[in-house]
Amino acid sequence: MAALKSLFLLSLIVFIFTSCSLLKSYNHSIVDDLIVNPASKGHQKIIDGILSSKKSVWMKMYHLTNPDVIDALIFAHNKKVDLKIILDSSSLLEPKFKKTFEILKNSGIEVRGSSNCFSVTHEKSIIIDSETAFITSINLTRSYAETRDFGVVTSNQEIVKEMNSVFISDWQNAISNTCQTPSLTAKNLIWSPVNAEDKLVDLIHTAHTSIFTTVENLGNKKIEQALTEMASQGIEIKMIVPQCDKNKNPLFNYPFINRLSQGNVDVRVMPHPSSKDRPYMHSKMILIDERRAYIGSINFSNNSILRARELGIVFNDEDAIQKIDEEFTRDWRVSIAPVPLKQGFCPELN
């Protein structure tokens, strides 16, 4: 019995030491602004960032169709700002996204389809003048009025420098159809397909009281195991996912919802159809102990974590954390318990 107690205490000490070490590794006060959608002004903060550019705008975007954003990019190009845009190549097979590509190209803007070495380039990021970065879950389409999304604006130079480095690599990847990634050292950044699985699992393991999370797609076993493991230790875990996923299989999440629920994770769904008050859960967010957060483009699916180009950020900034907590509380109130759904319940998403 004494040996078991000693082993337990040793394990606890190792866990606490590891958690504290990980927390200390995150830089503090890195969030200049937090973007929250739905918002009445839509993508205005992003548009303002583009319009304010003096030297360069480098963008990686999964979906881009918002004409106001496109006009802002053309305006910046016309005042001799260096524009480089990477759009997801698989999405360019769809006419509405190909149209954006052609508009930008015909305006003289340097635009490339992403490397097919990545399953998709799902990252949604912008670097302004090599000084300010936007790291978001936000597609630049017109769906912002009924979609939950978050974005961080930061001028932290360690972060901006690494994003610049990866952009340059992906700009070349787009030509050579490779998926090279330079050395990564920014502690607050999470990159797929390089370190996302390990960093997200490590983040989950830092929780002492609670984990609140919203995400669009599930399926990665290590994330699932980390969540159920923490639930078994008495950590309060709340998760919101879409009732109807915008996927070829809109009920894609349900097998994973069932497993998580069996593992004492409190999973709810945001009812379909979406609205401003019940927004589609597109955000990829983890709130740990209501003290630190992850947001970005990375879903909890194998494709997103292991095969796609994605980007997320971890931070401790109190004002941003409080706002995310408030939005999660609001979403939790209007979400519902998952119930079995029949094929065809989400006909327009099939």
mmCIF file with all atom_site columns, C-alpha atoms in Angstrom, residues 10 42 69 80 135-136 141 179 195 216 237 272:
data_model
loop_
_atom_site.group_PDB
_atom_site.id
_atom_site.type_symbol
_atom_site.label_atom_id
_atom_site.label_alt_id
_atom_site.label_comp_id
_atom_site.label_asym_id
_atom_site.label_entity_id
_atom_site.label_seq_id
_atom_site.pdbx_PDB_ins_code
_atom_site.Cartn_x
_atom_site.Cartn_y
_atom_site.Cartn_z
_atom_site.occupancy
_atom_site.B_iso_or_equiv
_atom_site.pdbx_formal_charge
_atom_site.auth_seq_id
_atom_site.auth_comp_id
_atom_site.auth_asym_id
_atom_site.auth_atom_id
_atom_site.pdbx_PDB_model_num
ATOM 1  C CA . LEU A 1 10  ? 5.323   10.625 -7.870  1.00 0.00 ? 10  LEU A CA 1
ATOM 2  C CA . GLY A 1 42  ? -18.489 40.815 -40.626 1.00 0.00 ? 42  GLY A CA 1
ATOM 3  C CA . VAL A 1 69  ? -12.321 41.492 -49.094 1.00 0.00 ? 69  VAL A CA 1
ATOM 4  C CA . LYS A 1 80  ? 1.968   48.883 -54.869 1.00 0.00 ? 80  LYS A CA 1
ATOM 5  C CA . ILE A 1 135 ? -4.711  33.726 -37.086 1.00 0.00 ? 135 ILE A CA 1
ATOM 6  C CA . THR A 1 136 ? -8.311  32.609 -37.444 1.00 0.00 ? 136 THR A CA 1
ATOM 7  C CA . THR A 1 141 ? -17.191 34.228 -47.390 1.00 0.00 ? 141 THR A CA 1
ATOM 8  C CA . CYS A 1 179 ? 4.871   19.854 -48.299 1.00 0.00 ? 179 CYS A CA 1
ATOM 9  C CA . ASN A 1 195 ? 3.037   19.240 -34.433 1.00 0.00 ? 195 ASN A CA 1
ATOM 10 C CA . GLU A 1 216 ? -16.634 21.411 -36.333 1.00 0.00 ? 216 GLU A CA 1
ATOM 11 C CA . ILE A 1 237 ? -15.493 18.868 -20.049 1.00 0.00 ? 237 ILE A CA 1
ATOM 12 C CA . HIS A 1 272 ? -29.804 23.063 -37.357 1.00 0.00 ? 272 HIS A CA 1
#
